[in-house]
Coordinates of C-alpha atoms and ligand atoms in Angstrom, one line a residue:
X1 CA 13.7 115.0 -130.5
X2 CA 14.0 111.3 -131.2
X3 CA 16.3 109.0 -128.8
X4 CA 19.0 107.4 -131.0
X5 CA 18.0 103.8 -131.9
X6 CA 20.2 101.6 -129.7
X7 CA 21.8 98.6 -131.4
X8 CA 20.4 95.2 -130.1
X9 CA 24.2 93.6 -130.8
X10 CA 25.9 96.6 -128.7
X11 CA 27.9 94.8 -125.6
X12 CA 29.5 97.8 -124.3
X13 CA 29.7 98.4 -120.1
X14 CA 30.0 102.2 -119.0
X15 CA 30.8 100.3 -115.8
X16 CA 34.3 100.7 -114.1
X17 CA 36.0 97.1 -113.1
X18 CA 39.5 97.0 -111.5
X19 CA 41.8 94.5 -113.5
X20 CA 43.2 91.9 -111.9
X21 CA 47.0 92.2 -112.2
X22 CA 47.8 88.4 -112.6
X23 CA 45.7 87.7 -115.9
X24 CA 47.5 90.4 -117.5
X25 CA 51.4 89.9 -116.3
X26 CA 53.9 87.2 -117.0
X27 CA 54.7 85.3 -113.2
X28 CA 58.0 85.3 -113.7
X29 CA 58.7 88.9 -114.6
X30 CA 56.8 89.2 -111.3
X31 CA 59.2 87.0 -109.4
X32 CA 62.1 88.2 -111.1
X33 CA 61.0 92.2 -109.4
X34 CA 59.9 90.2 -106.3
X35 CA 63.2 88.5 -105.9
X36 CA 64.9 92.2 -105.9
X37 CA 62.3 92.5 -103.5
X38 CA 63.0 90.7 -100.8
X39 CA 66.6 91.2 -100.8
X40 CA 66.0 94.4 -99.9
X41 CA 63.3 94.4 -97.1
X42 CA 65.8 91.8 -95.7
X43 CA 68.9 94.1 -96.0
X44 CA 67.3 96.8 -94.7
X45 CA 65.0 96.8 -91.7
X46 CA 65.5 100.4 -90.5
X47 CA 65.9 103.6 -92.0
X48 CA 69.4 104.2 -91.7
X49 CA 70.2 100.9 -93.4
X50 CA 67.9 102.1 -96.3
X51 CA 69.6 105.0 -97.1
X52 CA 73.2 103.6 -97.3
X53 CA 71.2 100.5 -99.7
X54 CA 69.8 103.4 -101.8
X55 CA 72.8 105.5 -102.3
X56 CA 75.4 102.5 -103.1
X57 CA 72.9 101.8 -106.0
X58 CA 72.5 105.5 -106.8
X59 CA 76.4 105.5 -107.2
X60 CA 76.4 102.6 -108.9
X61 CA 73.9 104.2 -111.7
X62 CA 76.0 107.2 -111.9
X63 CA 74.1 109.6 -109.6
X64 CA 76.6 112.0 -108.7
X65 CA 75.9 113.1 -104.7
X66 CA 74.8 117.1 -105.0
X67 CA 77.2 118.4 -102.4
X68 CA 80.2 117.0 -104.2
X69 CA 79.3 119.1 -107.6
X70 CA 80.9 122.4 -108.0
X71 CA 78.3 125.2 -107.9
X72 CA 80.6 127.5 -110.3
X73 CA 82.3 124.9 -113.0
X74 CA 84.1 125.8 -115.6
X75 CA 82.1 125.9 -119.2
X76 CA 78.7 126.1 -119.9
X77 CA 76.0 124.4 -117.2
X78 CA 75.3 121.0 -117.4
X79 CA 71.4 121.0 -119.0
X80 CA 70.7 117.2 -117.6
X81 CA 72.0 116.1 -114.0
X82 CA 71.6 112.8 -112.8
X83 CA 71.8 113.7 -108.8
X84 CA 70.6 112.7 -104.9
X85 CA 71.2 114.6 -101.4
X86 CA 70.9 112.9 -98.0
X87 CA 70.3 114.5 -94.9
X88 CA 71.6 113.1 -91.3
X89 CA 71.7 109.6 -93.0
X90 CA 67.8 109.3 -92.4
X91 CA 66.4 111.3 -95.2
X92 CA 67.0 110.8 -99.3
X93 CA 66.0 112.6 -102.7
X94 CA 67.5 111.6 -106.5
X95 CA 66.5 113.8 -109.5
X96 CA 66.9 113.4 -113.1
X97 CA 67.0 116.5 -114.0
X98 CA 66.7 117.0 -117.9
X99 CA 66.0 120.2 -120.0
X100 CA 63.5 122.2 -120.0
X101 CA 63.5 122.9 -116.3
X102 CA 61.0 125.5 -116.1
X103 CA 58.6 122.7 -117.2
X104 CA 58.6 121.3 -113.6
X105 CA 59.2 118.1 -112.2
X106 CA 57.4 114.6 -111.2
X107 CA 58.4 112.9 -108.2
X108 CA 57.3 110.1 -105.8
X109 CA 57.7 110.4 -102.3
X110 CA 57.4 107.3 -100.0
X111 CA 58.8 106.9 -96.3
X112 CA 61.1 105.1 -94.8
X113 CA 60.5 104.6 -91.6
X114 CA 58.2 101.8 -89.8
X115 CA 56.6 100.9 -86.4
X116 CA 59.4 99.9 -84.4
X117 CA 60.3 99.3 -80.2
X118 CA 63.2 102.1 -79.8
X119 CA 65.5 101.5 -76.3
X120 CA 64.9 104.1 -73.9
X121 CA 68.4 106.3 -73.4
X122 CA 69.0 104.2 -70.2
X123 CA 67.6 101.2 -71.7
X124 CA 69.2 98.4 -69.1
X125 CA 67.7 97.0 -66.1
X126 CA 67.9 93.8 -63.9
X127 CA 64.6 91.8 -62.7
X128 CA 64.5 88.7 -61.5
X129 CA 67.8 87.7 -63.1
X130 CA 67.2 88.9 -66.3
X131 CA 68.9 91.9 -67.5
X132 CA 65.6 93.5 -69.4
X133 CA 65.6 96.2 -72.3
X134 CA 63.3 99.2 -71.8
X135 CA 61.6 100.3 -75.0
X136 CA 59.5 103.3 -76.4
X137 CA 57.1 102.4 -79.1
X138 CA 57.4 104.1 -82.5
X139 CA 54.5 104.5 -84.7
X140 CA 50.8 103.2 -84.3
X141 CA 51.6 99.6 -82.8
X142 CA 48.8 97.3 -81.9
X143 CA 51.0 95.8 -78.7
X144 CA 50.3 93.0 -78.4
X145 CA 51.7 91.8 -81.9
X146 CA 55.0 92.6 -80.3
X147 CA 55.3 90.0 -77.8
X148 CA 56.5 86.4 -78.2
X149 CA 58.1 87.5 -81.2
X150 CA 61.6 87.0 -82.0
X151 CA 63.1 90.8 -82.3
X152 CA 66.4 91.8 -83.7
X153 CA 68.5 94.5 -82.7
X154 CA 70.0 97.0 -85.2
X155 CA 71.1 100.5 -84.3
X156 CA 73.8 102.9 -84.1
X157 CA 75.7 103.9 -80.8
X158 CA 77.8 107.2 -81.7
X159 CA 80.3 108.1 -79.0
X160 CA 81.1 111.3 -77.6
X161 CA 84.4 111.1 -80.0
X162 CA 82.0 111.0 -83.0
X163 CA 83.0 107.4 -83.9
X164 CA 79.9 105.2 -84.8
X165 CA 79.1 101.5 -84.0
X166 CA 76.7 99.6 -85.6
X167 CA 74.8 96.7 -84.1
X168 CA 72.7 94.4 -85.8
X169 CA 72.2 91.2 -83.7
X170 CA 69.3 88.6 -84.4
X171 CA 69.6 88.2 -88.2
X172 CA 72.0 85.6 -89.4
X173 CA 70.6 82.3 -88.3
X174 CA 73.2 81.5 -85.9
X175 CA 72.6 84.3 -84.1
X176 CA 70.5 85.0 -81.0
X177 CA 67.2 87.2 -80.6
X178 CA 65.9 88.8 -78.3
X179 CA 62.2 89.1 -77.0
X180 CA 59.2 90.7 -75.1
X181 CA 57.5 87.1 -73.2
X182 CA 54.3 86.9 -73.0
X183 CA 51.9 85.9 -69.7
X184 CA 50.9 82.3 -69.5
X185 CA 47.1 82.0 -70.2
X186 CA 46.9 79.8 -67.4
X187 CA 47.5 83.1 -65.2
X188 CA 46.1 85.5 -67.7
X189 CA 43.0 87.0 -66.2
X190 CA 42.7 89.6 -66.6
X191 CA 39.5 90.9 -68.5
X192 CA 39.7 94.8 -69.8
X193 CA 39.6 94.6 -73.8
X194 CA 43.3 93.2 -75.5
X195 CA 44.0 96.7 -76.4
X196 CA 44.4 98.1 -73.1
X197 CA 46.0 94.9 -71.4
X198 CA 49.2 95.8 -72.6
X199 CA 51.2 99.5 -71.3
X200 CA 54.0 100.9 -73.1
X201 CA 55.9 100.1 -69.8
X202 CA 55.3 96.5 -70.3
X203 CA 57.4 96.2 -73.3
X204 CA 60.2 95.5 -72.0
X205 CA 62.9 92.6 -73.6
X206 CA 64.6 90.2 -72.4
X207 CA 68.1 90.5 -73.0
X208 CA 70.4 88.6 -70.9
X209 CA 70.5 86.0 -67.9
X210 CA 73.4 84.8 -67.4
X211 CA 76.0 86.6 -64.4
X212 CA 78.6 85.2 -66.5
X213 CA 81.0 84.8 -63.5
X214 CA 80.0 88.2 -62.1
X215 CA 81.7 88.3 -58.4
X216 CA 79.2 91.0 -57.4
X217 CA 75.8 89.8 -56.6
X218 CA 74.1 92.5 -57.3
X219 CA 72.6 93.4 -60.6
X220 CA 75.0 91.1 -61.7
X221 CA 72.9 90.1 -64.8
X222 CA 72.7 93.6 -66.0
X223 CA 76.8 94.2 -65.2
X224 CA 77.6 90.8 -66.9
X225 CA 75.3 92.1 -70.1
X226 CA 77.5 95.8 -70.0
X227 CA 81.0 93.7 -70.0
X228 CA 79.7 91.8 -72.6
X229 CA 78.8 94.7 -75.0
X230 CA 81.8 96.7 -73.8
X231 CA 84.2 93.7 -75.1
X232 CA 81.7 93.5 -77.8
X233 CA 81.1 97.0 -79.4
X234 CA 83.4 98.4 -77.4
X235 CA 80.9 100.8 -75.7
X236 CA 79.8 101.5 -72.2
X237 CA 75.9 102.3 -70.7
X238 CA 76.3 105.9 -71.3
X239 CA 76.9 105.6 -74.7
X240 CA 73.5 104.0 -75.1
X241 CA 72.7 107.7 -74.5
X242 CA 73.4 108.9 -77.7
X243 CA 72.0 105.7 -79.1
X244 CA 69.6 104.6 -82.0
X245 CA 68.6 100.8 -81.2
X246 CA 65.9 100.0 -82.9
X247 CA 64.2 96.3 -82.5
X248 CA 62.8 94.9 -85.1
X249 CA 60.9 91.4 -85.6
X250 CA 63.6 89.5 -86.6
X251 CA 61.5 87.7 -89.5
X252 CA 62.6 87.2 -92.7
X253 CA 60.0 87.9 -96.2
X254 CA 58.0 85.0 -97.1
X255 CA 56.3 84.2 -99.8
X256 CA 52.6 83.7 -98.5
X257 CA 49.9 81.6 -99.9
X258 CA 50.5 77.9 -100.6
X259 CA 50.4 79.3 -104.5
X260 CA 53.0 82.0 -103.5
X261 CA 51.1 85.1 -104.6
X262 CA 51.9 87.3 -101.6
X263 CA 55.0 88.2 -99.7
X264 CA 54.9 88.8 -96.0
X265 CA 57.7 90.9 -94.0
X266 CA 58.1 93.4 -91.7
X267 CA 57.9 97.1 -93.0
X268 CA 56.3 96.8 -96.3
X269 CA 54.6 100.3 -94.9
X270 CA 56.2 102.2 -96.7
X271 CA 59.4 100.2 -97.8
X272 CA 56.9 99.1 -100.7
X273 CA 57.0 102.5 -102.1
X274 CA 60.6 103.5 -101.4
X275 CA 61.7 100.7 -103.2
X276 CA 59.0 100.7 -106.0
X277 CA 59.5 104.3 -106.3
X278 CA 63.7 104.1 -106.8
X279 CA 63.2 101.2 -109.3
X280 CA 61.1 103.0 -111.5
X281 CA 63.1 106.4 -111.1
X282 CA 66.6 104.4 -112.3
X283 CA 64.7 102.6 -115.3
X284 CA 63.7 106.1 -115.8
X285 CA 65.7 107.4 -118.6
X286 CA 64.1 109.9 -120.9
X287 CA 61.2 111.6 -119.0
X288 CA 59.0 114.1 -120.5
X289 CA 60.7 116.4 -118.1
X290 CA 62.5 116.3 -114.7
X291 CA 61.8 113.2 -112.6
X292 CA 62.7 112.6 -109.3
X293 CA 62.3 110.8 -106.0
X294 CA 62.0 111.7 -101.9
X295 CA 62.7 109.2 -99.4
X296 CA 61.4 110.4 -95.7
X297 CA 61.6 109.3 -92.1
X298 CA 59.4 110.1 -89.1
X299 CA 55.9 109.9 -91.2
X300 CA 54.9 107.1 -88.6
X301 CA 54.9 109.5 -85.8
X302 CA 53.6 112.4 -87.7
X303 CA 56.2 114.0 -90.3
X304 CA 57.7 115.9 -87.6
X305 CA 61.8 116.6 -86.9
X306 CA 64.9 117.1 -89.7
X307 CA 64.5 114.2 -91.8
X308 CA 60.4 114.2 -92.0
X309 CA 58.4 115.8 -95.0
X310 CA 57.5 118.8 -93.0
X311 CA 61.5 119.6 -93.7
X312 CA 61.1 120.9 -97.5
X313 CA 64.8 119.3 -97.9
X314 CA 63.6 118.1 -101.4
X315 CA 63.1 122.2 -102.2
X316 CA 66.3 123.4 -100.8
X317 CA 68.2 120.3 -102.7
X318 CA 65.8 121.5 -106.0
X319 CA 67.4 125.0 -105.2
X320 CA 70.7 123.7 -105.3
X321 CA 70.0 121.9 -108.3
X322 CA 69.1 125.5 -110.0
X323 CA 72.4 127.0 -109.2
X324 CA 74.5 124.2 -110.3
X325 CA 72.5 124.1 -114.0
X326 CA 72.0 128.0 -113.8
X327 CA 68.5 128.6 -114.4
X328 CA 66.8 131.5 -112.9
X329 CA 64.1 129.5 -112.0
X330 CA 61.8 130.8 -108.7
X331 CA 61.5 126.6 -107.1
X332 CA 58.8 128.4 -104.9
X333 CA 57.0 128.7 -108.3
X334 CA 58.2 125.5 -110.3
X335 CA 56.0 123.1 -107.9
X336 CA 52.9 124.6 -108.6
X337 CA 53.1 123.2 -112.3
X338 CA 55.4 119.8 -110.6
X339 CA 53.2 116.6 -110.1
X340 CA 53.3 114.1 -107.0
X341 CA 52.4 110.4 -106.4
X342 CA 52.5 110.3 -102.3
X343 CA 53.7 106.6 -102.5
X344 CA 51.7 105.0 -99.9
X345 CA 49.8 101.7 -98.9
X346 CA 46.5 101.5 -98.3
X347 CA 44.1 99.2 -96.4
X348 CA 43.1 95.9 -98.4
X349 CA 40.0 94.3 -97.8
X350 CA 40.5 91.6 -95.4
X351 CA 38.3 88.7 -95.7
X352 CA 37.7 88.2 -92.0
X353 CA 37.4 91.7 -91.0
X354 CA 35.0 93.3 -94.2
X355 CA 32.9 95.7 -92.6
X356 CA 35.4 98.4 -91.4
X357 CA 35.2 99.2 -95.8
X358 CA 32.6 100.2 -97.6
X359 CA 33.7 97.8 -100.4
X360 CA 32.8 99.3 -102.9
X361 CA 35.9 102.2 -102.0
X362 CA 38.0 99.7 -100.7
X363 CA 41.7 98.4 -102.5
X364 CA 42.1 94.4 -103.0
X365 CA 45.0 92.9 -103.3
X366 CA 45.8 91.6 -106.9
X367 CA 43.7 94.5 -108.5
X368 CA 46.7 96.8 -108.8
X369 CA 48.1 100.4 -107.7
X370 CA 44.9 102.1 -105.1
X371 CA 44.9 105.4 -105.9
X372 CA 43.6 107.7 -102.7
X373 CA 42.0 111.0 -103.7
X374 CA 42.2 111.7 -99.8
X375 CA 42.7 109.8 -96.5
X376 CA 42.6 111.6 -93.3
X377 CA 39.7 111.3 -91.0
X378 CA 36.7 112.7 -89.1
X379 CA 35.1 114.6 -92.3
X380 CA 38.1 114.3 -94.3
X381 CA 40.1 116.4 -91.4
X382 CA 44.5 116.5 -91.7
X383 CA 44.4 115.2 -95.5
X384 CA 45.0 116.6 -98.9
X385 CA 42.4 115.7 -101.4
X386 CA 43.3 115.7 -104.8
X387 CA 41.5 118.0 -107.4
X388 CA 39.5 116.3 -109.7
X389 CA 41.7 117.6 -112.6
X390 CA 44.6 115.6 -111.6
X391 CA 43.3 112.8 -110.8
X392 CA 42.1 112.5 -114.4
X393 CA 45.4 113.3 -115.6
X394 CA 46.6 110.4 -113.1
X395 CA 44.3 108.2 -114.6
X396 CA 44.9 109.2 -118.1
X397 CA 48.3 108.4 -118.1
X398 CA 47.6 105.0 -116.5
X399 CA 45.0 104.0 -118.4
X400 CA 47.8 104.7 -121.3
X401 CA 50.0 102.9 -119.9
X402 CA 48.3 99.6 -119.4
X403 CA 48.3 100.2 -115.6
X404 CA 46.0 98.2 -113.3
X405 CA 44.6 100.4 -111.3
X406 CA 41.7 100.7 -108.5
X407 CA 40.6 104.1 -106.4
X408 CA 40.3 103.4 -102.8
X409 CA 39.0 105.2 -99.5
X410 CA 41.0 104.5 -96.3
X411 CA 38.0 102.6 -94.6
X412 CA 34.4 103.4 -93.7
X413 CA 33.6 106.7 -93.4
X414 CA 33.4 107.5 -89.3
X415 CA 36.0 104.0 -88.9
X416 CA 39.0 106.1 -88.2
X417 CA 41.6 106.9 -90.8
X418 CA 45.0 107.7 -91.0
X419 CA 46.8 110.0 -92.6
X420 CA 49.7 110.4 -95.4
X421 CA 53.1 113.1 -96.0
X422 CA 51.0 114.0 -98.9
X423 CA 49.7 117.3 -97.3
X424 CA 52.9 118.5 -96.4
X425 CA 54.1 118.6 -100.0
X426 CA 50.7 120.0 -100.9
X427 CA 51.5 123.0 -98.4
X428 CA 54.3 124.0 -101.3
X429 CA 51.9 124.0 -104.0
X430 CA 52.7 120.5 -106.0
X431 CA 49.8 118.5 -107.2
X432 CA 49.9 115.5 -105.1
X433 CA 47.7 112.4 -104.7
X434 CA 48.4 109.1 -102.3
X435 CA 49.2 105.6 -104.7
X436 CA 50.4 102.4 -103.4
X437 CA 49.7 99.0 -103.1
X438 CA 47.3 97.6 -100.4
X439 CA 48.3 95.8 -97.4
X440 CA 46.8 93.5 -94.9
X441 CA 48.0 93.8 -91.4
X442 CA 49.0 96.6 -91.7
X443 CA 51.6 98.2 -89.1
X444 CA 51.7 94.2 -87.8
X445 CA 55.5 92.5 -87.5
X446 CA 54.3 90.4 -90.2
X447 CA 52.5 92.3 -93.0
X448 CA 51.3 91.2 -96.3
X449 CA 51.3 92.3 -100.2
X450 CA 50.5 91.1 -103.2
X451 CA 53.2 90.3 -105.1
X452 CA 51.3 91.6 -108.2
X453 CA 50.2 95.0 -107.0
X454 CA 54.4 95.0 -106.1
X455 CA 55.6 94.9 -109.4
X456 CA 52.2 97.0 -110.8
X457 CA 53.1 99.9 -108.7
X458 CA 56.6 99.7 -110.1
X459 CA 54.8 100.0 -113.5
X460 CA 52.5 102.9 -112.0
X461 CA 55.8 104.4 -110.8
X462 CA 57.8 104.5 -113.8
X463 CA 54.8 105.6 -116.1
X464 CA 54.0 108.7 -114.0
X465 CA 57.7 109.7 -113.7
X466 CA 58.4 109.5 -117.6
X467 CA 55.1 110.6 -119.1
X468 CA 53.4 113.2 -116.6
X469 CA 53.5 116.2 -118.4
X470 CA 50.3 118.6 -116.9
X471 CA 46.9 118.3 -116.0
X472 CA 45.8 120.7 -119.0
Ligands
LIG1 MN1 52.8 104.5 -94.6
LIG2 MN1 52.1 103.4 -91.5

């Protein structure tokens, strides 16, 4: 058999090139999103605060809160259902339900929850005439990062009564901050690799040195600090007991770049995809079929606890939904035909630090949404990997959508790794693969996006949500 002639003119590439977003977008629809953006990562710097931004704008849109629905109303079942459910203030999931049910549902999931320094339950000490605070780190923290840096305090004390106080100190520019100080590297000589310079014990803050007329001499730092939060907040040290201080670089986003094209902030991992993800789910108005979104906490330290993804809460709340619309519908059975993005970030290649990538697997920032088949590590150990059915189906419904897209590994091969919630949902039988924009510094007080793969994820978001109908 002959070889078909080929045509001398013929231009065409069976290559694969990741677009870059900014050659195809307007700028200022980008900084329009961008601007919605910040707000936000500035509002909300811990998880708590996230969920009460989240559900004002869900009741703002009409969302009606699932526990406030009657389970037997009068009249026929409603057929659509515009609905969220939080759990212990920490944990969030909205649905647009819309008929048929039985035709399953497409959700993003993203977290909530970032690296952090949490105070211990008896957080106060004196030292030298400073009243110090005595943290636990959250999350993978390189720990260094955290010292010298200005840190605000938000958190929660609730009292034995039940009554709740919130603190959020370090944020309005008249306000104080607080901080871990740093040795002098006129004294610093100590040689063991950076890493292992630093012990959890040693970050400690500084939060007070003043006696502030304290008659007693001793500890009077520390006793000064208590009256001062007592006539403050109104609370005493044992209240700090049943307490959730969180402190949090006290930074506000930035636009980086002298051209502006990236943002820096604190907590794009995974605030990124929450907020990407609940955009896209309220522009959302006539899916294909049911849409819907989880917001999680606790995927830093592993998914584990109440309000983390190895809680089905979205399931039970799905269950709920089923009784309220009156479907006989088995929700064990309706994710195996429901669809998943695991809204995550990913690492972007870093232009000083290139060979922890094989580049030719690795996201960059301005080429769009990086979509991970699988991350975990060691031999693709603690991961989900996407089936190659629905990734094409992914890809289909991007590519017709006019989504800039790019697939991605999470580093070299034997680098390390890290790992997503996307297993967990997989356990239930959903279809799930990791997509999100890439980050440098990631897990850093000061990370960075592009503001393009921003609002493109928002476009990846919103395309999935309405249009994802199966993987045929
Ligand atoms: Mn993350
Ligand atoms: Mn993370």
């Amino acid at each position: 058999m002959a070889l078909p002639r080929r045509k001398k003119e013929s231009n065409i590439s069976f290559e694969f090139v990741p677009r870059n977003v900014w050659k195809l977008r307007k700028r200022e629809d980008i900084e329009t999103y961008i601007g919605g953006y910040k707000h936000f990562l500035q509002e909300c710097k811990t998880v708590r605060e996230a969920i009460e931004y989240f559900v004002k704008m869900l009741e703002t849109r009409g969302f009606k809160r699932l526990s406030k629905l009657p389970i037997r109303g009068r009249g026929r079942p409603p057929t659509k259902l515009d609905v969220y459910e939080v759990y212990k203030n920490k944990t969030l999931v909205a649905f647009r339900i819309r008929p048929p049910f039985v035709k399953g549902i497409n959700l993003v999931a993203a977290h909530l929850d970032s690296p952090k320094l949490d105070l211990k339950p008896m957080p106060i000490a004196e030292k030298e005439g400073f009243a110090i605070g005595k943290t636990h780190y959250y999350g993978g923290i390189k720990k260094y990062q955290w010292f010298n840096l200005p840190l605000a305090v938000h958190g929660t004390v609730v009292k034995t009564d039940g009554s709740t106080v919130k603190v959020r100190i370090g944020e309005d520019p008249s306000d104080p901050v607080v901080l871990i100080t740093d040795l002098l590297p006129h004294l610093d000589r100590r040689d063991d690799p950076v890493q292992k310079l630093f012990k959890g014990e040693d970050l400690n803050v500084i939060l007070a040195s003043d006696t502030l007329g304290q008659k007693d001499e001793k500890e009077a730092v520390k006793k000064a600090l208590l009256t001062l939060l007592n006539e403050k907040y109104g609370i005493t040290e044992e209240d700090l007991v049943s307490a959730e201080i969180e402190l949090v670089p006290a930074l506000q986003p930035k636009d980086v770049g002298i051209d502006a094209s990236m943002v820096g902030a604190y907590g794009h991992d995974d605030r990124v995809c929450a907020y990407t993800g609940f955009t896209a789910l309220l522009e959302t108005n006539n899916p294909v079929r049911s849409a819907g979104l989880v917001l999680l906490d606790r995927e830093e330290i592993g998914s584990d606890g109440n309000t983390g993804a190895k809680h089905l809460f979205w399931m039970k709340t799905l269950k709920k939904v089923a009784r309220i619309i009156k479907k006989d519908v088995d929700v064990e059975e309706l994710t195996e035909v429901s669809a998943m993005l695991s809204g995550d970030v990913s690492a972007g290649v870093n232009p000083i630090f290139t060979d922890v990538h094989d580049l030719a697997n690795a996201p960059r920032l301005n080429y769009g949404i990086a979509i991970l088949r699988y991350t975990g590590s060691g031999g693709k150990y603690s991961t989900n990997e996407a089936h190659a059915e629905f990734v094409a189906a992914v890809r289909r419904i991007f590519n017709e959508s006019d989504i800039c897209w790019q697939p991605a590994e999470f580093g070299k091969v034997d680098q390390g790794g890290g790992g997503t919630v996307a297993k967990f949902f997989a356990e239930t039988g959903i279809d799930v693969i990791d997509a999100g924009p890439p980050l440098l510094g990631m897990h850093s007080p000061f990370e960075i996006v592009s503001k393009a793969d921003v609002y493109e994820t928002h476009r990846a978001y919103r395309a999935f949500l309405e249009k994802f109908e199966s993987t045929r």
